C-alpha atoms as a PDB file:
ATOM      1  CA  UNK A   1      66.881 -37.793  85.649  1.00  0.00           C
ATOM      2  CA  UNK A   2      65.993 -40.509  83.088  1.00  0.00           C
ATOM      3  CA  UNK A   3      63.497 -40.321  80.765  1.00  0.00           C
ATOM      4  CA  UNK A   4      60.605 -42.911  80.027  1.00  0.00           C
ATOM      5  CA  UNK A   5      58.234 -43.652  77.292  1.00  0.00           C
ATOM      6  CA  UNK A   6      55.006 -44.955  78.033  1.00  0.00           C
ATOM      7  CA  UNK A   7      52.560 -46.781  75.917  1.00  0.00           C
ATOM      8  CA  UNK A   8      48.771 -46.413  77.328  1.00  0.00           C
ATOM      9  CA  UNK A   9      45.792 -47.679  77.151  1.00  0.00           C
ATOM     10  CA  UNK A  10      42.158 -46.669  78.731  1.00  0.00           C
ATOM     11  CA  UNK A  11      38.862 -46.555  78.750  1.00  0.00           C
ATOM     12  CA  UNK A  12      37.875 -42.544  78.583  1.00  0.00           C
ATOM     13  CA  UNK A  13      34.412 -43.207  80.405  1.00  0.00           C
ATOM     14  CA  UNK A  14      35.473 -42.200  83.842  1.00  0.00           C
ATOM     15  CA  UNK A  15      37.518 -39.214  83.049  1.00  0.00           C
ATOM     16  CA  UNK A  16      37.012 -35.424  82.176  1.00  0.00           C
ATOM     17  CA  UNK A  17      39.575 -36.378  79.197  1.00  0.00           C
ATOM     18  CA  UNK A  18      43.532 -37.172  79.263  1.00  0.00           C
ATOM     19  CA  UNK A  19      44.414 -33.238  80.495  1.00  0.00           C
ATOM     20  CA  UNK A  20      44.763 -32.986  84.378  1.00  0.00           C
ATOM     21  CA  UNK A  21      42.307 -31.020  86.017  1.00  0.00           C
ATOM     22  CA  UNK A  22      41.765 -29.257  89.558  1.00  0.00           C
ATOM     23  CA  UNK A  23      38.241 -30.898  90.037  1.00  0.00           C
ATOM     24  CA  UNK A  24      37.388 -33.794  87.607  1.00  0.00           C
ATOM     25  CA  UNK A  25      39.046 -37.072  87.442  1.00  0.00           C
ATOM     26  CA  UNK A  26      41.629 -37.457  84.374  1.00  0.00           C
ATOM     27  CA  UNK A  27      44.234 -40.350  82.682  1.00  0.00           C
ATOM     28  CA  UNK A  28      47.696 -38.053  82.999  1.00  0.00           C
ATOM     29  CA  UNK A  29      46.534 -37.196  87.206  1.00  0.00           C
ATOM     30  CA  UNK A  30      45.770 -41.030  87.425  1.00  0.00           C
ATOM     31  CA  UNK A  31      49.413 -41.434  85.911  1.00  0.00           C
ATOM     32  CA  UNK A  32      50.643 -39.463  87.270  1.00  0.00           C
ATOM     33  CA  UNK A  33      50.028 -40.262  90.908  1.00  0.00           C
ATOM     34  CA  UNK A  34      50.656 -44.205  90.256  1.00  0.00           C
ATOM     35  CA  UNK A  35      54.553 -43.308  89.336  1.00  0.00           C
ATOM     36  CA  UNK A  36      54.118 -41.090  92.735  1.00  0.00           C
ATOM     37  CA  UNK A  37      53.953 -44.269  94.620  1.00  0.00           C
ATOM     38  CA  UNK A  38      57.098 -45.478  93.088  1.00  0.00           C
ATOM     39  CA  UNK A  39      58.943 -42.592  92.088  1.00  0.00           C
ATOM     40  CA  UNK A  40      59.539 -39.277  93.836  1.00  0.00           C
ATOM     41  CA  UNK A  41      62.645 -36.925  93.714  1.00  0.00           C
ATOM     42  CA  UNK A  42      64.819 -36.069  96.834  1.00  0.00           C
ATOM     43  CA  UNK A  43      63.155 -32.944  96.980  1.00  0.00           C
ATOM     44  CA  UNK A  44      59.601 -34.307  97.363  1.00  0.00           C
ATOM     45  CA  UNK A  45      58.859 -33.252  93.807  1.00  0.00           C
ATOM     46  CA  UNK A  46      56.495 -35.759  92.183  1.00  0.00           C
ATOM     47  CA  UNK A  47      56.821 -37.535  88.153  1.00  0.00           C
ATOM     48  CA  UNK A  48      54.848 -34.915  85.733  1.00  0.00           C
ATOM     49  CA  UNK A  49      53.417 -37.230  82.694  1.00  0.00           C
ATOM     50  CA  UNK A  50      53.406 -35.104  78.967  1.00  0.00           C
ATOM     51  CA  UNK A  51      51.057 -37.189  76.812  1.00  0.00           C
ATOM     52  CA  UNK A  52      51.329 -37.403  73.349  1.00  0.00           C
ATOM     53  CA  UNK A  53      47.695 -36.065  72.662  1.00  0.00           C
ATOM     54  CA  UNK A  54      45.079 -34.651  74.560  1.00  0.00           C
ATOM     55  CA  UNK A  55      41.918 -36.876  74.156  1.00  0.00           C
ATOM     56  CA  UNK A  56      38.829 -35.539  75.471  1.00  0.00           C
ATOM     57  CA  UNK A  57      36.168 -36.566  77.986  1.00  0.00           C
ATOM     58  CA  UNK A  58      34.998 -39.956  77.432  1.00  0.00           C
ATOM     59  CA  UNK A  59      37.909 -40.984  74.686  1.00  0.00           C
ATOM     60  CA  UNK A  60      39.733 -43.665  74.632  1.00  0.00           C
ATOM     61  CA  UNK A  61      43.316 -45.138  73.966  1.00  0.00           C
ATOM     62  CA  UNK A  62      44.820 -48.053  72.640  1.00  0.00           C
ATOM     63  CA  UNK A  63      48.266 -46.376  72.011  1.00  0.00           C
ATOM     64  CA  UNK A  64      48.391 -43.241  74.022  1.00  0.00           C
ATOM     65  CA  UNK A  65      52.231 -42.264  74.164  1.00  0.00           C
ATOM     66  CA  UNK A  66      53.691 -40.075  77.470  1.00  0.00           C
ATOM     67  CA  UNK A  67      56.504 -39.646  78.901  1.00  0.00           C
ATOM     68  CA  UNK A  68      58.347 -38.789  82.214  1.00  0.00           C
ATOM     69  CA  UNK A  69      61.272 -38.123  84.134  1.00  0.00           C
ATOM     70  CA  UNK A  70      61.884 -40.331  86.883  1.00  0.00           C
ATOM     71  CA  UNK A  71      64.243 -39.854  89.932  1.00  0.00           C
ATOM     72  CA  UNK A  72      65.234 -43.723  90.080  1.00  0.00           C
ATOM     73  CA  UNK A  73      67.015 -45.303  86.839  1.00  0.00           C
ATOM     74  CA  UNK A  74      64.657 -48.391  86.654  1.00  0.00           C
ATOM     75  CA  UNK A  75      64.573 -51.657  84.559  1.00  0.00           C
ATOM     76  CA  UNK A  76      61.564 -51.196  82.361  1.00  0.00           C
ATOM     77  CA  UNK A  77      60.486 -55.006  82.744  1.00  0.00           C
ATOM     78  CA  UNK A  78      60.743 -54.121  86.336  1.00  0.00           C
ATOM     79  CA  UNK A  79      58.459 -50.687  86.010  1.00  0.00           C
ATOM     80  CA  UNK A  80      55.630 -51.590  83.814  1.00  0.00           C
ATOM     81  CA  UNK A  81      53.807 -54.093  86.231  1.00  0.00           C
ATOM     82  CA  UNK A  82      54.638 -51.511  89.102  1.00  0.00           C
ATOM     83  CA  UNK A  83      52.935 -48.614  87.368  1.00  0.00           C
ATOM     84  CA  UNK A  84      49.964 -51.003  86.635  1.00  0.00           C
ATOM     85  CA  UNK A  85      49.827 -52.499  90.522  1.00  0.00           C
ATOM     86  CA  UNK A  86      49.846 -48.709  91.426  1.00  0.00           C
ATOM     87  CA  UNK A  87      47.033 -47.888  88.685  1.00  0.00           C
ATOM     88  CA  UNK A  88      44.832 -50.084  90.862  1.00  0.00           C
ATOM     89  CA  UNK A  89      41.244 -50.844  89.584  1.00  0.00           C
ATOM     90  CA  UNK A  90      41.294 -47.437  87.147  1.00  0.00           C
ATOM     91  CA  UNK A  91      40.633 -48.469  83.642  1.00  0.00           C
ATOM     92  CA  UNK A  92      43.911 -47.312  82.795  1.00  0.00           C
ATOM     93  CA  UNK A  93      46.652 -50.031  81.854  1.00  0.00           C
ATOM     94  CA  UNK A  94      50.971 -49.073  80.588  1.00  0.00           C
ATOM     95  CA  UNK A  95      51.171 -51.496  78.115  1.00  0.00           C
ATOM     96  CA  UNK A  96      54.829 -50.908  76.445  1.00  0.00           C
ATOM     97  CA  UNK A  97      57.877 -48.620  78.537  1.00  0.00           C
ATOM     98  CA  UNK A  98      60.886 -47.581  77.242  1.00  0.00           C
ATOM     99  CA  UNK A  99      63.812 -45.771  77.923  1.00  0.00           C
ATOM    100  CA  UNK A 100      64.422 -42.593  75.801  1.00  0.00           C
ATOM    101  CA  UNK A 101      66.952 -39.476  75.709  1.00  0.00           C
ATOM    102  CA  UNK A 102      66.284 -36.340  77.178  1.00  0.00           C
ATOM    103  CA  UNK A 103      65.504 -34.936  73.505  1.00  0.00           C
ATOM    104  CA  UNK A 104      62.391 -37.382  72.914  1.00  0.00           C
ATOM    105  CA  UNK A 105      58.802 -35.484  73.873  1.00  0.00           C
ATOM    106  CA  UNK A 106      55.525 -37.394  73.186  1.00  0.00           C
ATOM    107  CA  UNK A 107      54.007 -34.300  72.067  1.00  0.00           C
ATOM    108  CA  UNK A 108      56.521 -32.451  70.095  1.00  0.00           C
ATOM    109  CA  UNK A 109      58.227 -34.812  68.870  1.00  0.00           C
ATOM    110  CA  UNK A 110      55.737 -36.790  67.331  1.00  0.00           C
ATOM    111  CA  UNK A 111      55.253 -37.346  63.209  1.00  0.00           C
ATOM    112  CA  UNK A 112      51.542 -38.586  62.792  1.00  0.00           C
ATOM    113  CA  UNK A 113      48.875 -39.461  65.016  1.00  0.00           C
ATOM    114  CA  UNK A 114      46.114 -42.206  64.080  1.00  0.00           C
ATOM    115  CA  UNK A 115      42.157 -42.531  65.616  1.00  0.00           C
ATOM    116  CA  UNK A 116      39.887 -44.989  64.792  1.00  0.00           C
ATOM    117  CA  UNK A 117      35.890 -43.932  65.101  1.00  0.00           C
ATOM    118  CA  UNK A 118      33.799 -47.088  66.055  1.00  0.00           C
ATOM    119  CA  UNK A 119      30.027 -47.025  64.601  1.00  0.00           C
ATOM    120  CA  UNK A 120      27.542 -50.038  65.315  1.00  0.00           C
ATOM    121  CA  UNK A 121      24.958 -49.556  62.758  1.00  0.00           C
ATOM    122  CA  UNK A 122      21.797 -51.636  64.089  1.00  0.00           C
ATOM    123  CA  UNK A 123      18.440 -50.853  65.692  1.00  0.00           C
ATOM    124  CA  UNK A 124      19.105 -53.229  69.009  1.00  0.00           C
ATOM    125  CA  UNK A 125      20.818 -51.569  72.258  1.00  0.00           C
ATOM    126  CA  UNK A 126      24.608 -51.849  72.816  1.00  0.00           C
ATOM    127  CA  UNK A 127      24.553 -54.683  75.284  1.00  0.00           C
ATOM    128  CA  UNK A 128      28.340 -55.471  75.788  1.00  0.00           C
ATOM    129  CA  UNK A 129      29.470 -52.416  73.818  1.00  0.00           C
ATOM    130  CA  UNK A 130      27.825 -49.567  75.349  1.00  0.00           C
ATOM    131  CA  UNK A 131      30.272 -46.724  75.889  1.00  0.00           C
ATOM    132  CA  UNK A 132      32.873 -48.098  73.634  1.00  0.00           C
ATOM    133  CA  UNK A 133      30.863 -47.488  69.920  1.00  0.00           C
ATOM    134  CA  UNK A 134      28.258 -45.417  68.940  1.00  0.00           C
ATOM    135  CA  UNK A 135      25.238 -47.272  67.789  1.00  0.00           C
ATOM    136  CA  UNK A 136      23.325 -45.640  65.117  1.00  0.00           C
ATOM    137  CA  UNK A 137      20.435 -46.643  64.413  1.00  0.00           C
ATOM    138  CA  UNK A 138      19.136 -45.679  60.953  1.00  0.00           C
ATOM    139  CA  UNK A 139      21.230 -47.713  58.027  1.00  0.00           C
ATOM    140  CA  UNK A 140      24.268 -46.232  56.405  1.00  0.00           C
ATOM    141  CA  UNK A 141      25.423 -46.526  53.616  1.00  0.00           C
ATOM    142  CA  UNK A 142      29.504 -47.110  53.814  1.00  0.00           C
ATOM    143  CA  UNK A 143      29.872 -46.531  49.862  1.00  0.00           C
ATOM    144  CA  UNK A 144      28.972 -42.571  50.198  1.00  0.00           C
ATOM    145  CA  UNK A 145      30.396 -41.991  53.020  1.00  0.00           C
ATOM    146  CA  UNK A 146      33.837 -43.309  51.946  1.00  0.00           C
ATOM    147  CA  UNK A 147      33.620 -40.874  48.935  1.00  0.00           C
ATOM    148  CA  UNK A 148      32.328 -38.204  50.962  1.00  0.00           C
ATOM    149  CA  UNK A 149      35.534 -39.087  53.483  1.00  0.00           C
ATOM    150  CA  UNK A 150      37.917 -38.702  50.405  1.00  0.00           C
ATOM    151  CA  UNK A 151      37.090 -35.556  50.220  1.00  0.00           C
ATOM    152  CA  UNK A 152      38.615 -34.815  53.359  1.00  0.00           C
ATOM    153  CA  UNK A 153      41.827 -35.646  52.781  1.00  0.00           C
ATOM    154  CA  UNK A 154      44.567 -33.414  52.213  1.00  0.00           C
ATOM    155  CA  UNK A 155      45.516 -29.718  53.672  1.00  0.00           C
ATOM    156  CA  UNK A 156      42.312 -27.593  54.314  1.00  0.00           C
ATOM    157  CA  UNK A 157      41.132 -25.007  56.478  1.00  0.00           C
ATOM    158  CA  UNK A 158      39.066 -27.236  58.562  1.00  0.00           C
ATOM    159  CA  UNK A 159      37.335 -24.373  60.850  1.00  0.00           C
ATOM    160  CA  UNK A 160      33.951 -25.814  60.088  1.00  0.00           C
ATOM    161  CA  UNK A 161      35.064 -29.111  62.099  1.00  0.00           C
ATOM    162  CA  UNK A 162      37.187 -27.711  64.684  1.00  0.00           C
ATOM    163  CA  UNK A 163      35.294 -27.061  68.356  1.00  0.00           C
ATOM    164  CA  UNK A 164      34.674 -23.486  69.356  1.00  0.00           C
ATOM    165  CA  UNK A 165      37.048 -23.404  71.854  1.00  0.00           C
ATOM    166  CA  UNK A 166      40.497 -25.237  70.280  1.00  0.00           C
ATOM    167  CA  UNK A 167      43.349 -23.471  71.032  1.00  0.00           C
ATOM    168  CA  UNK A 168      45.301 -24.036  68.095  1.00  0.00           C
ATOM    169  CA  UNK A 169      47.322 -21.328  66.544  1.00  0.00           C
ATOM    170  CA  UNK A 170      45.689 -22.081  62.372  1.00  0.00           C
ATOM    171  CA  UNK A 171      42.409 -24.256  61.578  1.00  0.00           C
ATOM    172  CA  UNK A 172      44.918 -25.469  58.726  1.00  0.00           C
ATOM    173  CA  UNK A 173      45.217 -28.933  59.267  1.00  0.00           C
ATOM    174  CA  UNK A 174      46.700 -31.777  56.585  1.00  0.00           C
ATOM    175  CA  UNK A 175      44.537 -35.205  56.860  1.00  0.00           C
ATOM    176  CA  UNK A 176      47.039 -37.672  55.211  1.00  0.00           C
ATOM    177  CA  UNK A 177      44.349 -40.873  55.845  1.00  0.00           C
ATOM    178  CA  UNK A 178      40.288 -40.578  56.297  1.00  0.00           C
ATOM    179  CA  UNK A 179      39.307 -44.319  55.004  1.00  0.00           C
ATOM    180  CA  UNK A 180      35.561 -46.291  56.184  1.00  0.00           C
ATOM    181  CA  UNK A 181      35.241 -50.081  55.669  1.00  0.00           C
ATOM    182  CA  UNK A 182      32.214 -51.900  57.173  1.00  0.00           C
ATOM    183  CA  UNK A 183      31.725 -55.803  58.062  1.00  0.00           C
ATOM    184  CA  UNK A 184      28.427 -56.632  59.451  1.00  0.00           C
ATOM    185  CA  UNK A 185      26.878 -54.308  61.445  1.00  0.00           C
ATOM    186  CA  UNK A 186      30.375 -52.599  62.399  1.00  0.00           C
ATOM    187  CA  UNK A 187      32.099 -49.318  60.737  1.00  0.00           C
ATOM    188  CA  UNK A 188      35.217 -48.321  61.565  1.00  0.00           C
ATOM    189  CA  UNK A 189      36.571 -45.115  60.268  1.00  0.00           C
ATOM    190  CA  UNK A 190      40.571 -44.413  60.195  1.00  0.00           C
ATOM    191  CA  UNK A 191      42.222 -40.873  60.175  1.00  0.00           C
ATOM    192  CA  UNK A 192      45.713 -39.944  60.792  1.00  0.00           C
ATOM    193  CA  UNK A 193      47.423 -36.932  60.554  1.00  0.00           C
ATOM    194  CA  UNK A 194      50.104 -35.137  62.188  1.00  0.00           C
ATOM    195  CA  UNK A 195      48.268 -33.247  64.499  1.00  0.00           C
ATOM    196  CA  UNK A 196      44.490 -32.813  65.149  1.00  0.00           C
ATOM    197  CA  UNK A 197      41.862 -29.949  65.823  1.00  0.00           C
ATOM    198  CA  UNK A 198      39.920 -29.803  68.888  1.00  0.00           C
ATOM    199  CA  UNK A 199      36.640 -32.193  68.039  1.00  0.00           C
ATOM    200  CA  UNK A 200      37.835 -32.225  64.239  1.00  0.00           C
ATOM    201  CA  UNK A 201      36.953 -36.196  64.324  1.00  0.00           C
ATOM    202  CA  UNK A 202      33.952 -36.462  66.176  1.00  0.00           C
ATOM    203  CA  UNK A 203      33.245 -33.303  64.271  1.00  0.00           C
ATOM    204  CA  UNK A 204      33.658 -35.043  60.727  1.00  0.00           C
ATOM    205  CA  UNK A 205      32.174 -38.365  61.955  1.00  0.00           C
ATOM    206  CA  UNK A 206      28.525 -36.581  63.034  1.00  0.00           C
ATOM    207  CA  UNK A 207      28.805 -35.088  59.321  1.00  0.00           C
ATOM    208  CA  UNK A 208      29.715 -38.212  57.691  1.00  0.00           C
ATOM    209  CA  UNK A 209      26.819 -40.086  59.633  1.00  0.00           C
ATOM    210  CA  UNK A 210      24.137 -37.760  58.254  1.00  0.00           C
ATOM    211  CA  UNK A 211      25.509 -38.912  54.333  1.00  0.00           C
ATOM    212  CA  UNK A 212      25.908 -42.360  55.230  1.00  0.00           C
ATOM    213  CA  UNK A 213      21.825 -42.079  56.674  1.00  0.00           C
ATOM    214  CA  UNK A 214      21.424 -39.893  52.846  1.00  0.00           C
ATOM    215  CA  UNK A 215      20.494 -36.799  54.454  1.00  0.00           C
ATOM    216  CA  UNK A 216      23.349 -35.037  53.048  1.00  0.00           C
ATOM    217  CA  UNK A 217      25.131 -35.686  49.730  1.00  0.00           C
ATOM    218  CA  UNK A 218      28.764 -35.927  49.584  1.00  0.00           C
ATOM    219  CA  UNK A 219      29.052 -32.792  47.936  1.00  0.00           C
ATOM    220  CA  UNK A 220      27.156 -31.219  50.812  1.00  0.00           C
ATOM    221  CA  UNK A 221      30.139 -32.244  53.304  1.00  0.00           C
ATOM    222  CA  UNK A 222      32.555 -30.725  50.631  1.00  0.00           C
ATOM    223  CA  UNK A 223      30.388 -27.354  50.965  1.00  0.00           C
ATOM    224  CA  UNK A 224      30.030 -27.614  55.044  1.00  0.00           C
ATOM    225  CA  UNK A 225      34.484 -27.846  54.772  1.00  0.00           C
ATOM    226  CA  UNK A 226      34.786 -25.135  52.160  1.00  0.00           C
ATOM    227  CA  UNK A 227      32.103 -22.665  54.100  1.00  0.00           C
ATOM    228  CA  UNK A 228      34.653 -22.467  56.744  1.00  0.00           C
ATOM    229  CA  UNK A 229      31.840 -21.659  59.149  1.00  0.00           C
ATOM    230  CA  UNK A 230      31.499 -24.023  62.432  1.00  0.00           C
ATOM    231  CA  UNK A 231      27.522 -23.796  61.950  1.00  0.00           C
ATOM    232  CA  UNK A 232      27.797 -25.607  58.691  1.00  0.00           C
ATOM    233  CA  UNK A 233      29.108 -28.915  60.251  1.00  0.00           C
ATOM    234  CA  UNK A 234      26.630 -31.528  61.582  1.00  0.00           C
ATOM    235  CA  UNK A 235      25.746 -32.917  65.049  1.00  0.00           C
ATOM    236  CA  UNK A 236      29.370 -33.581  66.819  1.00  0.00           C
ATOM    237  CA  UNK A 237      29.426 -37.500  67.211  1.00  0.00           C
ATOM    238  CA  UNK A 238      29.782 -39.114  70.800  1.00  0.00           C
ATOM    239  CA  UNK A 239      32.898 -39.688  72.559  1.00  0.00           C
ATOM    240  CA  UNK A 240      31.899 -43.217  72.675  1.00  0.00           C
ATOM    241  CA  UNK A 241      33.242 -44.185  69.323  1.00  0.00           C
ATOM    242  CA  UNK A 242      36.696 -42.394  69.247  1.00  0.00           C
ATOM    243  CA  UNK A 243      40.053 -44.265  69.999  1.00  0.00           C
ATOM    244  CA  UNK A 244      43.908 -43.173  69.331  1.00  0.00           C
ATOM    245  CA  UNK A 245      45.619 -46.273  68.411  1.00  0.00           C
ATOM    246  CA  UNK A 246      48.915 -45.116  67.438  1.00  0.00           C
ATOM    247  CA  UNK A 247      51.375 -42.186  67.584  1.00  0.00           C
ATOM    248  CA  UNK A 248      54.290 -42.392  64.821  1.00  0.00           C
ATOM    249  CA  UNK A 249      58.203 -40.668  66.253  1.00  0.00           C
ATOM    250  CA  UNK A 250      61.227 -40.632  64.152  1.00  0.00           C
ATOM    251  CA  UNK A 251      63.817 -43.315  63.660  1.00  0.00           C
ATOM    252  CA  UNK A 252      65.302 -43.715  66.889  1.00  0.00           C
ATOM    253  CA  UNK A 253      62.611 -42.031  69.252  1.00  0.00           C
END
């Protein structure tokens, strides 16, 4: 069966997260059932979709990667506008397919993954942003918070960011990017890494907010990561804010 790599994007609102569910609506069941409509084995058995990362509830994409095996060998010019026809009115769009060996996984074989964290520092209501940032209020100041973010970077035991209930094996995680830059009212954050904690970036972005608003220090964000203790971290930011942009594969893949 051949293999396909799909580029993604969507808008997280409307779904429990990218993991398929028995109950609640999600991005790789959506997927999953537009390739359905095109796609289905001789023996009735329907295209599973393996994403590249699982975002959660209410996080968005502008580079998901998947991939799946399809019974048909199909021209991708040909398949990405009938996956999209198929996707219907769900804010969920293929932007980029790609044939691939058997030996290419958009999980496994993955080198880095990058997020971006939208924050739209003003007073005033999110009028045509609403859902897609989070607006905070109070001002921040970018200058700390970048130092405070520096800190971050590089291998550490990030337990004190990582969501009670991540499954991963060790809290040791290696941040290889964790920059801010502001311009007006917006700040986006940028973090990549090869692989992620549950929550670890809305978990570090509701701690950075709090030293950006001066109610921590940087040095206080160095203590919460070095306590190793998931009640030292701050408020976990919204969904809202959080996007995966890219996922990085080896030459060839």
């Amino acid at each position: 069966m051949p293999r396909y790599r799909f580029t993604i994007e969507y808008h997280g609102g409307p779904f429990s997260g990218w993991q398929r569910q028995d109950d609640r609506p999600s991005v790789q069941a959506t997927l999953e059932s537009a390739l359905a409509a095109l796609d289905t084995a001789p023996d009735g058995a329907a295209p599973v979709v393996q994403g590249a990362g699982r975002t959660d509830a209410g996080v968005h994409a502008t580079g998901q990667v998947a991939h799946a095996d399809l019974a048909r060998d199909w021209d991708p010019f040909r398949l990405l506008p009938a996956v999209n026809h198929h996707l219907g009115r769900q804010p969920v769009a293929v932007v980029g397919v790609l044939p691939v060996s058997d030996a290419f996984h958009a999980r496994f074989s993955a080198t880095a993954r990058h997020y971006e964290y939208v924050i739209v520092n003003r007073r005033a209501p999110l009028a045509l942003e609403a859902g897609l940032a989070w607006r905070v209020a109070r001002a921040l100041d970018v200058e700390v918070m970048a130092e405070a973010a520096a800190m971050m970077v590089g291998q550490h035991d990030f337990t004190t960011f990582r969501a009670s209930q991540c499954q991963a094996a060790s809290p040791v995680k290696t941040l290889d990017r964790f920059e801010i830059s502001r311009l007006g009212e917006r700040i986006v954050a940028r973090l990549s890494a090869r692989s992620f904690l549950h929550s670890q970036v809305r978990s570090l972005m509701g701690s950075l907010e709090k030293v950006g608003a001066r109610s921590w220090r940087p040095a206080d964000m160095a203590r919460a990561l070095a306590a190793r203790d998931r009640a030292s971290c701050g408020p976990v930011a919204p969904p809202d804010g959080l996007y995966l942009t890219r996922v990085d594969y080896p030459d060839g893949d």
